[in-house]
Coordinates of C-alpha atoms in Angstrom, one line a residue:
X1 CA 0.0 0.0 0.0
X2 CA 2.7 2.4 0.9
X3 CA 4.7 1.5 -2.2
X4 CA 1.7 2.1 -4.4
X5 CA 1.0 5.5 -2.7
X6 CA 4.6 6.6 -3.1
X7 CA 4.6 5.5 -6.8
X8 CA 1.4 7.5 -7.4
X9 CA 2.8 10.6 -5.7
X10 CA 6.0 10.3 -7.7
X11 CA 4.1 10.0 -10.9
X12 CA 1.9 13.0 -10.2
X13 CA 4.9 15.2 -9.2
X14 CA 7.1 14.1 -12.1
X15 CA 7.3 17.3 -14.1
X16 CA 10.9 18.2 -14.8
X17 CA 10.0 21.3 -16.8
X18 CA 7.9 22.7 -14.0
X19 CA 10.8 22.1 -11.6
X20 CA 13.1 23.9 -14.0
X21 CA 10.8 26.8 -14.2
X22 CA 10.5 27.0 -10.4
X23 CA 14.3 26.9 -10.0
X24 CA 14.7 29.6 -12.6
X25 CA 12.1 31.8 -10.9
X26 CA 13.8 31.3 -7.5
X27 CA 17.4 31.9 -8.6
X28 CA 16.7 34.6 -11.1
X29 CA 13.9 36.3 -9.2
X30 CA 15.6 36.5 -5.9
X31 CA 18.9 37.7 -7.5
X32 CA 17.0 40.4 -9.5
X33 CA 16.1 42.1 -6.2
X34 CA 19.8 42.5 -5.4
X35 CA 20.5 43.8 -8.9
X36 CA 17.6 46.3 -8.9
X37 CA 18.9 47.7 -5.6
X38 CA 22.2 48.4 -7.3
X39 CA 20.5 49.7 -10.5
X40 CA 18.4 52.3 -8.7
X41 CA 20.8 53.0 -5.8
X42 CA 24.0 53.0 -7.8
X43 CA 27.1 51.0 -7.8
X44 CA 29.3 53.6 -6.2
X45 CA 30.1 51.5 -3.1
X46 CA 31.2 48.6 -5.4
X47 CA 33.3 51.0 -7.4
X48 CA 34.9 52.2 -4.2
X49 CA 35.8 48.6 -3.2
X50 CA 37.3 47.9 -6.6
X51 CA 39.4 51.1 -6.5
X52 CA 40.7 50.2 -3.0
X53 CA 41.9 46.8 -4.4
X54 CA 43.7 48.6 -7.2
X55 CA 41.1 47.8 -9.9
X56 CA 39.4 50.3 -12.2
X57 CA 36.1 51.5 -10.7
X58 CA 34.1 51.4 -14.0
X59 CA 34.1 47.6 -13.9
X60 CA 31.5 47.9 -11.1
X61 CA 28.9 48.3 -13.8
X62 CA 29.5 44.7 -14.6
X63 CA 27.5 43.8 -11.5
X64 CA 24.4 45.1 -13.4
X65 CA 25.0 42.5 -16.1
X66 CA 25.4 39.8 -13.5
X67 CA 22.6 40.8 -11.2
X68 CA 20.0 42.4 -13.5
X69 CA 20.5 41.2 -17.1
X70 CA 21.4 37.6 -16.4
X71 CA 18.6 37.1 -13.9
X72 CA 16.0 38.5 -16.3
X73 CA 17.3 36.1 -19.0
X74 CA 17.1 33.2 -16.5
X75 CA 13.6 34.1 -15.5
X76 CA 12.2 34.2 -19.0
X77 CA 14.3 31.3 -20.2
X78 CA 16.3 33.0 -22.9
X79 CA 20.1 32.2 -23.3
X80 CA 19.5 30.5 -20.0
X81 CA 22.7 28.5 -19.7
X82 CA 25.1 31.3 -20.5
X83 CA 23.1 33.7 -18.3
X84 CA 23.4 31.2 -15.5
X85 CA 27.1 30.9 -15.9
X86 CA 27.4 34.7 -15.8
X87 CA 25.5 34.7 -12.6
X88 CA 27.7 32.0 -11.2
X89 CA 30.8 34.0 -12.1
X90 CA 29.2 37.1 -10.5
X91 CA 28.9 35.1 -7.3
X92 CA 32.5 34.1 -7.4
X93 CA 33.5 37.8 -7.8
X94 CA 31.2 38.8 -4.9
X95 CA 32.7 36.1 -2.7
X96 CA 36.2 37.4 -3.6
X97 CA 35.2 41.0 -2.9
X98 CA 33.2 40.7 0.3
X99 CA 32.8 37.1 1.3
X100 CA 36.2 35.6 1.7
X101 CA 36.7 36.8 5.2
X102 CA 33.3 35.4 6.2
X103 CA 33.6 31.9 4.6
X104 CA 34.0 30.2 7.9
X105 CA 31.7 32.6 9.9
X106 CA 28.2 32.5 11.1
X107 CA 25.9 35.5 11.0
X108 CA 24.0 36.9 14.1
X109 CA 21.2 34.3 13.8
X110 CA 23.6 31.4 13.3
X111 CA 23.3 31.0 9.6
X112 CA 26.4 30.6 7.4
X113 CA 27.5 34.1 6.6
X114 CA 27.9 33.5 2.9
X115 CA 24.9 31.2 2.4
X116 CA 23.1 33.5 0.0
X117 CA 26.3 33.7 -2.2
X118 CA 26.5 29.9 -2.1
X119 CA 22.8 29.5 -2.8
X120 CA 23.0 31.7 -5.9
X121 CA 26.2 30.1 -7.1
X122 CA 25.0 26.5 -6.8
X123 CA 21.5 27.4 -8.0
X124 CA 22.9 29.1 -11.1
X125 CA 25.1 26.1 -11.8
X126 CA 22.0 23.9 -11.5
X127 CA 20.2 26.1 -14.0
X128 CA 23.2 26.0 -16.3
X129 CA 23.3 22.2 -16.2
X130 CA 19.6 21.6 -16.4
X131 CA 18.7 24.3 -19.0
X132 CA 15.5 26.2 -19.2
X133 CA 13.0 23.5 -19.8
X134 CA 9.8 23.6 -21.8
X135 CA 8.4 26.7 -20.1
X136 CA 10.8 29.2 -21.6
X137 CA 10.9 31.9 -24.2
X138 CA 14.0 30.5 -25.8
X139 CA 12.9 26.8 -25.8
X140 CA 13.8 24.8 -28.8
X141 CA 11.1 24.5 -31.6
X142 CA 9.0 21.4 -31.5
X143 CA 10.3 20.3 -35.0
X144 CA 13.8 19.8 -33.7

């Protein structure tokens, strides 16, 4: 009885394309909030950090590609795999810029201090490996 119940549940929940859509919405949608904050608030603080590290400040605008453009592409499912790789790269850069010192730390509520960086990094890699699925603007034509 339990086995047949589990089989029935597994069959009803077996929708890989819906899972891919939900993953894209979570990874892209949540990262987009970070990007919109920088889009409307400016990237001056990031530019300042780059200049302190001896890098040109103008490359701070790259964060808008990684945190606004890439998430939008991930959400709609257009150029999904490359966009997800751009987001993963952005998370590596964010870790190098602000997270390295917190890699082994906990925050004030006991969570891993860099858990959001790791979530977005691993989530974007999952999207890159899985692709957009059927519910995407850039899905392959049916005749392929």
